[in-house]
Coordinates of C-alpha atoms in Angstrom, one line a residue:
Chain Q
X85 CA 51.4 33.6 -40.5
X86 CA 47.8 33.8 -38.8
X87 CA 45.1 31.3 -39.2
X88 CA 42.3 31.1 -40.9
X89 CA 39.2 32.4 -39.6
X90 CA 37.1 30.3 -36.8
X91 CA 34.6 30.7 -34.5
X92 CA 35.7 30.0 -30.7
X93 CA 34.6 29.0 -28.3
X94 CA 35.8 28.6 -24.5
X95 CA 33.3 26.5 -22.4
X96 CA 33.1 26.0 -18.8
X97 CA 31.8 22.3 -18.9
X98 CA 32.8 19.1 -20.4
X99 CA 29.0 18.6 -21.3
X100 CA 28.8 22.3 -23.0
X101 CA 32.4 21.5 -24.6
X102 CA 31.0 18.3 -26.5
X103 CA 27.8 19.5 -27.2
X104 CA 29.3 22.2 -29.5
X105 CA 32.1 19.3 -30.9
X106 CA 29.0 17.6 -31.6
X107 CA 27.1 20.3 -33.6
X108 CA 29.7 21.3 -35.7
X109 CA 30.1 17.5 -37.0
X110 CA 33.6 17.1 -37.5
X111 CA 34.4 20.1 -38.6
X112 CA 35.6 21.7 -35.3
X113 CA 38.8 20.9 -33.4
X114 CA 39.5 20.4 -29.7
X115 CA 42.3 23.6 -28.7
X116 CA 44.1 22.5 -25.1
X117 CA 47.8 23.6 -25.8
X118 CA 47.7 24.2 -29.7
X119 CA 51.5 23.9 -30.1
X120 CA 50.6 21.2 -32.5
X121 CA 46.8 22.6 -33.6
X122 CA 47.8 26.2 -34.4
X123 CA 51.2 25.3 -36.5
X124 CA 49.0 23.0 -38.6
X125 CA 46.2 26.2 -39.2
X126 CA 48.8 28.4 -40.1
X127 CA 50.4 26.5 -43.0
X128 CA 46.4 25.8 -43.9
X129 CA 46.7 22.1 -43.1
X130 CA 43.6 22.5 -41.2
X131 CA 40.7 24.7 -41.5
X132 CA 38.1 24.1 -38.7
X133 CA 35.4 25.8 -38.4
X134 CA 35.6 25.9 -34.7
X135 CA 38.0 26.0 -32.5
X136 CA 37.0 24.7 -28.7
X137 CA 39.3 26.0 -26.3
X138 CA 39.0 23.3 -23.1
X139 CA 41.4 24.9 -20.8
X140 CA 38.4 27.3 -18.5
X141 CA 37.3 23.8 -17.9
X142 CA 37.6 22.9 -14.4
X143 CA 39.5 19.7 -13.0
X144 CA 40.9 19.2 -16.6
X145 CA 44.3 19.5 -15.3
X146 CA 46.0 16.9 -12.3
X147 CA 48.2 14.6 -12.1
X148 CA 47.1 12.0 -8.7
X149 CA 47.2 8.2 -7.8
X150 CA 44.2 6.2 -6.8
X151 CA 43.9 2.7 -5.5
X152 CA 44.2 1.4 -8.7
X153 CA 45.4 3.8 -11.2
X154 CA 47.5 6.8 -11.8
X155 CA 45.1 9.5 -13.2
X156 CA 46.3 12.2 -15.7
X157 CA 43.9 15.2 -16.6
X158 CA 43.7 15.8 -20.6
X159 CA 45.0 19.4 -20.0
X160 CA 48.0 18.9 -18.0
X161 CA 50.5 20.3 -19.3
X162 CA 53.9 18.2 -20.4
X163 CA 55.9 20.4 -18.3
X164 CA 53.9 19.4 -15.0
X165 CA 55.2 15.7 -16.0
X166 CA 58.7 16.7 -15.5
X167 CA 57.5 19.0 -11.9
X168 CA 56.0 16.1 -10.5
X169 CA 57.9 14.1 -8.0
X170 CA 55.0 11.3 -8.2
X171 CA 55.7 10.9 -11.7
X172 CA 60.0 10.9 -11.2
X173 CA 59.5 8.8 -8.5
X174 CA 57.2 5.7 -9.6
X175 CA 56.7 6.6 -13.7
X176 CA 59.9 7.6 -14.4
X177 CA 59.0 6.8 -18.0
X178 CA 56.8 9.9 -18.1
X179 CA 59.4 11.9 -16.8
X180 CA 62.3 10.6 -19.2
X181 CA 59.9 11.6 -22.2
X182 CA 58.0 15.1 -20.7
X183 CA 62.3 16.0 -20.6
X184 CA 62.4 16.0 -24.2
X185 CA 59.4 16.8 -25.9
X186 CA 60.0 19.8 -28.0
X187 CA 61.8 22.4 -25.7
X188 CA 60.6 23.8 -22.0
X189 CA 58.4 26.7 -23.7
X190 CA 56.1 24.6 -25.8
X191 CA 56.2 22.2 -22.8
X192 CA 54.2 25.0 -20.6
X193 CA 51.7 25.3 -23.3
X194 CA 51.5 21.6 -24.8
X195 CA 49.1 19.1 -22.8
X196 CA 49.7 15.7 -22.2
X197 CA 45.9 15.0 -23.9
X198 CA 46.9 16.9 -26.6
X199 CA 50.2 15.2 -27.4
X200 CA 48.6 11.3 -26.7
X201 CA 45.4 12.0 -28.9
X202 CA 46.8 14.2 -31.6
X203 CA 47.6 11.0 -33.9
X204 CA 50.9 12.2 -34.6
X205 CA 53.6 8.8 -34.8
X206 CA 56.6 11.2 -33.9
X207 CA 54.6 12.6 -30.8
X208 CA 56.5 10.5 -27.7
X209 CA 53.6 10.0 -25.1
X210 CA 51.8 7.1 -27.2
X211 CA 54.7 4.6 -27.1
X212 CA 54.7 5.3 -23.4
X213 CA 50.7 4.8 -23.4
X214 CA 51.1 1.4 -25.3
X215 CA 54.2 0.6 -22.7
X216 CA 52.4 1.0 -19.4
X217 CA 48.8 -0.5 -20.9
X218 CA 47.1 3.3 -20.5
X219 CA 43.5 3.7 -20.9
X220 CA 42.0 7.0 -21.9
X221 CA 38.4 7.9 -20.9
X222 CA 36.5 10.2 -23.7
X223 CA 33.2 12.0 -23.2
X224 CA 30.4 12.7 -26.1
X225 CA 26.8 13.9 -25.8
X226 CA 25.7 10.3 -24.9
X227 CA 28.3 9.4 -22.3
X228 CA 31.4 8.4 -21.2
X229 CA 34.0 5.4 -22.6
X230 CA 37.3 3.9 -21.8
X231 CA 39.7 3.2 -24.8
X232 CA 42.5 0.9 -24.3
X233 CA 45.9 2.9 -25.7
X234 CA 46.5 -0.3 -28.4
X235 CA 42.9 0.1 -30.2
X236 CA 43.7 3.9 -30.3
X237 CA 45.9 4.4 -32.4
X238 CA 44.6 3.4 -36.0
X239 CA 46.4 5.5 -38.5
X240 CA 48.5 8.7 -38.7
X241 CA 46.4 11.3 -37.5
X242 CA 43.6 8.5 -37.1
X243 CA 42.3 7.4 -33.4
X244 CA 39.4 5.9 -32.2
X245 CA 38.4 9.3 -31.1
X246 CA 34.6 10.3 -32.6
X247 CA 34.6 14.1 -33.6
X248 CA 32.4 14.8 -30.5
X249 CA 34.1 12.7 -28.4
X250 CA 36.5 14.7 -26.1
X251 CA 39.5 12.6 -24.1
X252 CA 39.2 14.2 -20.2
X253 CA 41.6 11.8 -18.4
X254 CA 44.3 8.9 -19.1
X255 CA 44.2 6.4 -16.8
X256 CA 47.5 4.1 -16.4
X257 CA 47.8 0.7 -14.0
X258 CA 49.2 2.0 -10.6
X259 CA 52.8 1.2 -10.6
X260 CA 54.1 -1.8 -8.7
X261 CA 56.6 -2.8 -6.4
X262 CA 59.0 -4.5 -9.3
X263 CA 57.7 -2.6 -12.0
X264 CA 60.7 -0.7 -13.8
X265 CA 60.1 1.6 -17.3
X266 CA 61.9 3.9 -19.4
X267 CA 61.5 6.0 -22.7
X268 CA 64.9 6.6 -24.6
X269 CA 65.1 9.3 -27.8
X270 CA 67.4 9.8 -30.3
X271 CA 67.0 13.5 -31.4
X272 CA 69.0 15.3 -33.9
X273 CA 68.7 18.2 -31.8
X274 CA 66.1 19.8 -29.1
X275 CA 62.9 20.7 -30.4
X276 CA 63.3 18.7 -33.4
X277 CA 60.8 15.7 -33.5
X278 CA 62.3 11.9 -32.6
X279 CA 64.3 10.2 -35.1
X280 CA 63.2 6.9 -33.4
X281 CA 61.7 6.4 -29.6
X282 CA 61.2 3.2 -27.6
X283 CA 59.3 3.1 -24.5
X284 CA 59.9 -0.3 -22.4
X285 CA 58.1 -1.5 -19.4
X286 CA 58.6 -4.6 -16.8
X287 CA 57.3 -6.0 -13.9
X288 CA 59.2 -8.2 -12.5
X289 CA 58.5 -11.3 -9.9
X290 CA 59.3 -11.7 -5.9
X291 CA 61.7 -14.4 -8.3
X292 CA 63.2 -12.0 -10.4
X293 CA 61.8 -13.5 -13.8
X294 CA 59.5 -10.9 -15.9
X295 CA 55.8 -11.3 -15.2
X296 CA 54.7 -8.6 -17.9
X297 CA 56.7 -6.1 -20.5
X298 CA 55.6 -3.8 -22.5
X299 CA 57.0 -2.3 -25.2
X300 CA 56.4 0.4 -27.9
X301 CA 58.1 2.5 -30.7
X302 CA 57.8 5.9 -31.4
X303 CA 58.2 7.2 -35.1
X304 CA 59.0 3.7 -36.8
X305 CA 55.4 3.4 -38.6
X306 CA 52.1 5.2 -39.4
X307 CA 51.0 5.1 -35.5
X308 CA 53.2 4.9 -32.5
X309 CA 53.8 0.6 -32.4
X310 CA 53.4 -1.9 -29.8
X311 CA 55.9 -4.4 -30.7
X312 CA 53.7 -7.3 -29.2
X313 CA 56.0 -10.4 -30.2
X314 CA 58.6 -9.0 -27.9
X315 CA 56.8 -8.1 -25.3
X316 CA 55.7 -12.1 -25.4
X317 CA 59.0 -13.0 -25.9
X318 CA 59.8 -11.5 -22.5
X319 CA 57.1 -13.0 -20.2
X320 CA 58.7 -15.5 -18.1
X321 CA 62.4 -14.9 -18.8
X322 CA 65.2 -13.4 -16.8
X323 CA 65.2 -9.6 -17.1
X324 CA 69.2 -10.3 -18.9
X325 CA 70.7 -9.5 -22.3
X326 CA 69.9 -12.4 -24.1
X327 CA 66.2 -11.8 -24.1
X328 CA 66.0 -8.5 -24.6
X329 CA 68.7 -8.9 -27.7
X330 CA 65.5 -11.0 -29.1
X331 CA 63.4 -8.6 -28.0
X332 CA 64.9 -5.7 -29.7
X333 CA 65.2 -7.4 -33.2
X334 CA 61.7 -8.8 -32.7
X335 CA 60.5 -5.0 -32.2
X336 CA 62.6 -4.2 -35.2
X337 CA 60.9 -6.7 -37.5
X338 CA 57.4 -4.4 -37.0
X339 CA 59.2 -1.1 -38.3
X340 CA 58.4 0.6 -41.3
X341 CA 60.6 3.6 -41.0
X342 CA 61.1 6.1 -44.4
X343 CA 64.1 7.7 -44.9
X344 CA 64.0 11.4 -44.7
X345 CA 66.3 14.5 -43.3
X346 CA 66.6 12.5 -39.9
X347 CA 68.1 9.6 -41.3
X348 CA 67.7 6.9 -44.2
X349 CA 65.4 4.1 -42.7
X350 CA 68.1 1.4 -42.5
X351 CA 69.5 3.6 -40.4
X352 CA 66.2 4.4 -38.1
X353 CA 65.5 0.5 -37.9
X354 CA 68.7 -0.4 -36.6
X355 CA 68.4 2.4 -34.2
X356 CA 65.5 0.8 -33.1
X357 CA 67.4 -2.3 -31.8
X358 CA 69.7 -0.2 -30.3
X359 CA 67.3 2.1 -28.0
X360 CA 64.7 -1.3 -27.6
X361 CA 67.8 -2.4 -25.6
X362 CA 68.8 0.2 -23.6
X363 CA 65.4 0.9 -22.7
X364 CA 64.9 -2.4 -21.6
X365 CA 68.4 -2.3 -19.8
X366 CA 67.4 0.9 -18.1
X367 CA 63.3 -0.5 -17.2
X368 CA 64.9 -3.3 -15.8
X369 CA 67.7 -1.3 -13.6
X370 CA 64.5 0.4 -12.2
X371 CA 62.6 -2.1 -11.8
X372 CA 65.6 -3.7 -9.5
X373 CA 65.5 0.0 -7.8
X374 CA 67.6 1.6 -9.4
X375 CA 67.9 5.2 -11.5
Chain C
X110 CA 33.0 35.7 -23.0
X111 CA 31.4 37.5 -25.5
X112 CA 31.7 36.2 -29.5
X113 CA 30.6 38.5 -31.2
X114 CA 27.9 37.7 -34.5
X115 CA 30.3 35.8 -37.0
X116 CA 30.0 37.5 -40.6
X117 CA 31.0 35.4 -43.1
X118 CA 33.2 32.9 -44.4
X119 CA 34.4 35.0 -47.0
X120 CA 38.0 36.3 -47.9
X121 CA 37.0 39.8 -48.0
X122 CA 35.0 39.7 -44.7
X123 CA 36.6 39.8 -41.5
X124 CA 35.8 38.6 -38.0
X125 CA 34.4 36.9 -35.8
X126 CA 35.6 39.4 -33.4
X127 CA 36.1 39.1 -28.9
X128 CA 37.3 41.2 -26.7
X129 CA 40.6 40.3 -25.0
X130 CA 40.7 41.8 -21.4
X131 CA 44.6 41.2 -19.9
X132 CA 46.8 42.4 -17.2
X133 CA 50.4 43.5 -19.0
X134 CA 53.2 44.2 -17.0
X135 CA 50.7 45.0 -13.9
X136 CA 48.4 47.0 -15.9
X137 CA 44.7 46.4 -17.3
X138 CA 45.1 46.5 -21.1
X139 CA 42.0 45.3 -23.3
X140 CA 41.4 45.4 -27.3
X141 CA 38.6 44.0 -29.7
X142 CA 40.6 41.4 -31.9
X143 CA 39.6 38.6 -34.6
X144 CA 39.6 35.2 -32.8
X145 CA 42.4 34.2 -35.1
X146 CA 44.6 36.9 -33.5
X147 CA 48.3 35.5 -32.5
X148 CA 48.9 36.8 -28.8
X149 CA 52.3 38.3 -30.5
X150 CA 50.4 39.9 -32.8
X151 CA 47.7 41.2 -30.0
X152 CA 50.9 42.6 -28.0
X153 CA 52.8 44.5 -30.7
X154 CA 49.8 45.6 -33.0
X155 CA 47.0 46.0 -30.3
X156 CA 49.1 47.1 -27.3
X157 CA 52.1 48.9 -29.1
X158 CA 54.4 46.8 -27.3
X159 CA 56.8 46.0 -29.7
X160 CA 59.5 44.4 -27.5
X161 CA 58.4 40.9 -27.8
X162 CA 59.8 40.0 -31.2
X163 CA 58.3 37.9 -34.3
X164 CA 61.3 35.7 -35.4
X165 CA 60.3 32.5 -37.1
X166 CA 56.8 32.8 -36.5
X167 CA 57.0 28.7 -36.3
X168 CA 57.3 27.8 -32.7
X169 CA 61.0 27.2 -33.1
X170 CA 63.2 30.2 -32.4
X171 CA 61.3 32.0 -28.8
X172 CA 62.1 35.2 -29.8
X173 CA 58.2 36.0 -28.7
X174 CA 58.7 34.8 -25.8
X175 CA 56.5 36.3 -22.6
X176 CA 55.2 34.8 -19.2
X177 CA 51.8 33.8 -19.5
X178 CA 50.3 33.4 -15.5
X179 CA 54.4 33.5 -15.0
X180 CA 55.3 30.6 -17.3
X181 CA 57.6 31.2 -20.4
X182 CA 55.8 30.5 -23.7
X183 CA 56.1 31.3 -26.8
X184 CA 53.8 33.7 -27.9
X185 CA 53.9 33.1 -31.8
X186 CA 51.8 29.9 -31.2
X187 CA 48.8 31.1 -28.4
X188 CA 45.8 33.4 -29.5
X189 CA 45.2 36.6 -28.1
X190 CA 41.5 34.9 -26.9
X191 CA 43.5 32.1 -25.0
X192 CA 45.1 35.0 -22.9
X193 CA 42.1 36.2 -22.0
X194 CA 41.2 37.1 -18.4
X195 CA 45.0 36.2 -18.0
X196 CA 48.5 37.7 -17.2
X197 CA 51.3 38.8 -19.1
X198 CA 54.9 39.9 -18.5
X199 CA 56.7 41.1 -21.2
X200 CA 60.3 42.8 -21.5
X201 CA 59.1 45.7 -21.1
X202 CA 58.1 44.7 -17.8
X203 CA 61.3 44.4 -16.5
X204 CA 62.7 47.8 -16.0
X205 CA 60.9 49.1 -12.7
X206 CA 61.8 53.0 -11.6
X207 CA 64.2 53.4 -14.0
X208 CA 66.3 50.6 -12.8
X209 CA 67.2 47.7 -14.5
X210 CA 66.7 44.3 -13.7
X211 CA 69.2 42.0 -13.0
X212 CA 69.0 40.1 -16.0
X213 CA 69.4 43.4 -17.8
X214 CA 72.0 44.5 -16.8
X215 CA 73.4 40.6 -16.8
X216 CA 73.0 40.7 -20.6
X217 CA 74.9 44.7 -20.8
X218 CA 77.9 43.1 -18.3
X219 CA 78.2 40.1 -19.9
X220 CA 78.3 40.8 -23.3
X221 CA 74.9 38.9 -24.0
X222 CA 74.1 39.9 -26.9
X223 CA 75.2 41.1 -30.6
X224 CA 71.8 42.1 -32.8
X225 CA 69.9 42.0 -29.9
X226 CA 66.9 40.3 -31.7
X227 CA 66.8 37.5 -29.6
X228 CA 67.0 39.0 -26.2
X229 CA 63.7 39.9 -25.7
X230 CA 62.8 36.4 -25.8
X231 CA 66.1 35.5 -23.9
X232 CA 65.4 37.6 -21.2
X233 CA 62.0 36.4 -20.2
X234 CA 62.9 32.5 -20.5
X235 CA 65.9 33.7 -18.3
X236 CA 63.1 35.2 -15.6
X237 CA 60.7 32.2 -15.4
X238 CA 63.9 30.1 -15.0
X239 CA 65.4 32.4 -12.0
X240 CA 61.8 32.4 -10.3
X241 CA 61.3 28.8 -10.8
X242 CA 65.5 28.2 -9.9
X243 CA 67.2 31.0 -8.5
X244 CA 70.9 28.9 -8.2
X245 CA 71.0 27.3 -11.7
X246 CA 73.7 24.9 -13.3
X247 CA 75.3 25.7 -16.5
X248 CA 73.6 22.6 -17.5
X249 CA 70.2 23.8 -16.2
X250 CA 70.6 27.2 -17.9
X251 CA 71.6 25.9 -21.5
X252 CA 68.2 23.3 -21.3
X253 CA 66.5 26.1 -20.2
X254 CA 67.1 28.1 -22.8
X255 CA 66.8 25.7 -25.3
X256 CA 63.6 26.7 -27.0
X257 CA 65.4 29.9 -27.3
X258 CA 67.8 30.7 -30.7
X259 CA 70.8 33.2 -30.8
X260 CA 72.5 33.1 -33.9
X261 CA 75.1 35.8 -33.2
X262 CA 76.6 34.7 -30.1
X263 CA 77.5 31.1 -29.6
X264 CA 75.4 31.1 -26.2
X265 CA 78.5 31.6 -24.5
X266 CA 78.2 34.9 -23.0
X267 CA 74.1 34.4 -22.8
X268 CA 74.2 32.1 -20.2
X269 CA 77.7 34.4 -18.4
X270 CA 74.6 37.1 -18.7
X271 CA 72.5 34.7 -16.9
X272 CA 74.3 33.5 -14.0
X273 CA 75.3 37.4 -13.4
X274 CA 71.8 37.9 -12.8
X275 CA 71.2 34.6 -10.5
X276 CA 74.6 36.2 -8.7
X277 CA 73.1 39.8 -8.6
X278 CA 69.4 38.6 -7.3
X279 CA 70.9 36.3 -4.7
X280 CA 73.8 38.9 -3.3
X281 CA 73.2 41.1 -0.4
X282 CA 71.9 43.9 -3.1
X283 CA 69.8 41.8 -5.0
X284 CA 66.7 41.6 -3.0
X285 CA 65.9 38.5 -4.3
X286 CA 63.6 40.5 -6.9
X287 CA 62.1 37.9 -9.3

């Protein structure tokens, strides 16, 4: 299968890249790794009229800490997630879901930007966006923005993203010391997309109660979810079973699974419960220093 | 880069058209191709290199599998344009003077293949990982060729051919040749 014709386009600047976004009016698409983009062209599910390739931009891709924030470029690539010892070491959340995302050779194309803006709710980077409270900064022609990850996500294949607006960098909170976080999949097999992922983040007190969770589902709804009431329900309790037993059927309630080939939705929703509270489990074994 | 004056829209037309300068297997290799062309496509139809396979043509199977700036991808889901100015290893790369590399000859000792159509893809996977990890686990090989699908062999003797060749390249002999 080839696509359909396009013109392309490979600029060398952010301001060039959304300059031509912005004259073709919606109807040209952003290409960084196109494992998701080109699929979509060849079965004709979308057309656009332009393609802009963003990877001959420079200082698209890194992955480095700041004072306050860990700073990923829009074209790093998910593999580079898993190749980071920054990222195994103090996000091991990133690293638990750059392991699974589709298989290692769509991983070396496939960019983090790519797989947190495409929309998609079975893509496993925005339930870790929601989790760790990420903020993505987008250019246009008239300037720059920061969008929090939970006013992103509006619909499936739907994001706060303006046609000429192009996302160059997500920025999460720098991770602190009692701060724990995981993302757990259930897969049918590698490559396949999630059958249900949670993403579960704590920070924890000098006390050892939790000061602020987060919490978000992958693949349960029309967007990836942040399951708010439990993360709520959290704050101020002991990082122990019996809250995050509430937690997990109060992040079940916000499911809307459907049942398809990976499993009738009964099934997905009570699979929910069961990943919110190993993820939670696992955050909180981190988060106490553990692996 | 060049884009050349688009045409038309329509069915009949063809085009827009760029020219796709690449190093393949060491070598300078260039063609004039429609921006839509799949880098697969570019290989086998442009470049007559018809090693790197088309299996599913749907990101799934790795049969086109090549080293892009040394990294395995999959070849079936990148345009020829996005290689452009870039470079490329494919399995016919691998033989140098006659000789066969390691993996090669890993897959011939081993038994690592039945129809073969896979092994293309196989081979160069196997590659980026011996480059990237020249003492792999078992565990390490089978995730790293996971994005890769035989349906002949039961992976068994794929990843005996594979740890052959991490034997071979880190023996006395070997070299350590990537």
């Amino acid at each position: 299968m080839i696509p359909p014709r396009f013109e392309y386009f490979a600029p060398s600047s952010i301001d060039e890249a959304v300059q031509i976004l912005d004259r073709f009016g919606g109807e040209a698409k952003v290409l960084a790794g196109g494992q998701s983009l080109l699929p979509v062209m060849k079965l004709r599910l979308a057309e656009p009229r332009a393609l802009v390739d963003i990877n001959r931009i420079p200082d698209l891709a890194h992955i480095r800490e700041d004072a306050k924030s860990l700073r990923i470029g829009a074209t790093t690539r998910t593999n580079d997630l898993n190749d980071s010892e920054l990222i195994h070491a103090r996000y091991p959340i990133l690293s638990d879901a750059a392991y699974e995302i589709a298989d290692p050779l769509v991983r070396n194309m496939g960019t983090v930007g790519g797989n947190v803006s495409h929309g998609d709710p079975a893509n496993d980077l925005p339930a870790c966006m929601l989790a760790l409270g990420a903020h993505f900064v987008v250019r246009s022609p008239t300037g720059t923005r920061t969008i929090p990850a939970k006013e992103f996500y509006q619909d499936t294949f739907v994001t706060a993203l303006e046609s000429n607006e192009l996302l160059l960098e997500i920025q999460i909170p720098k991770a602190r010391p009692g701060q724990g976080n995981a993302y757990v999949k259930l897969e049918k097999r590698i490559g396949d997309f999630p059958i249900v992922g949670v993403a579960a983040n704590l920070v924890l007190t000098t006390k050892g109660t939790i000061e602020s969770a987060g919490l978000a589902l992958t693949a349960v709804g029309p967007t990836a979810l942040k399951a708010t009431e439990a993360e709520r329900h959290l704050v101020g309790k002991a990082p122990e079973d019996d809250a995050f037993q509430r937690a997990a059927e109060l992040a079940q309630e916000i499911t809307s699974p459907v049942s398809d080939l990976r499993g009738p939705a009964e099934y997905k929703r009570a699979m929910v419960r069961v990943l919110a509270l190993r993820a939670l489990h696992r955050a909180s074994a981190r988060a106490h220093g553990g692996a | 880069m060049v884009l050349t004056e688009m045409t038309s829209a329509g069915d009949e037309e063809t085009g827009p058209f760029m020219n796709v300068h690449v190093t393949v297997n060491g070598a300078p290799r260039s063609a004039t191709v429609e921006t839509r062309t799949l880098l697969v496509h570019f290989l086998r139809e442009n470049l007559s290199l018809t090693g790197t396979h088309i299996g599913c043509d749907t990101t799934n199977c790795g049969a086109c599998t090549i080293l892009l700036d040394g990294k395995a991808v999959k070849s079936c889901t990148i345009l020829a344009v996005q290689a452009d100015g870039r470079e490329l290893r494919t399995v016919e790369g691998l033989e140098t003077d006659g000789k066969l590399h390691p993996i090669q000859e890993g897959f011939i000792e081993e038994h690592g293949l039945q129809c073969g159509f896979c092994t293309p893809g196989m081979m160069m996977c196997s590659v980026a990982l011996l480059q990237k990890n020249p003492h792999p686990t078992e565990e390490q090989i089978r995730r790293a060729i996971s994005g890769n699908l035989c349906r002949c062999t039961g992976y068994v003797n794929i990843v005996k051919a594979i740890q052959h060749a991490a034997n071979k390249m880190a023996g006395p002999s070997g070299g350590g040749r990537p």
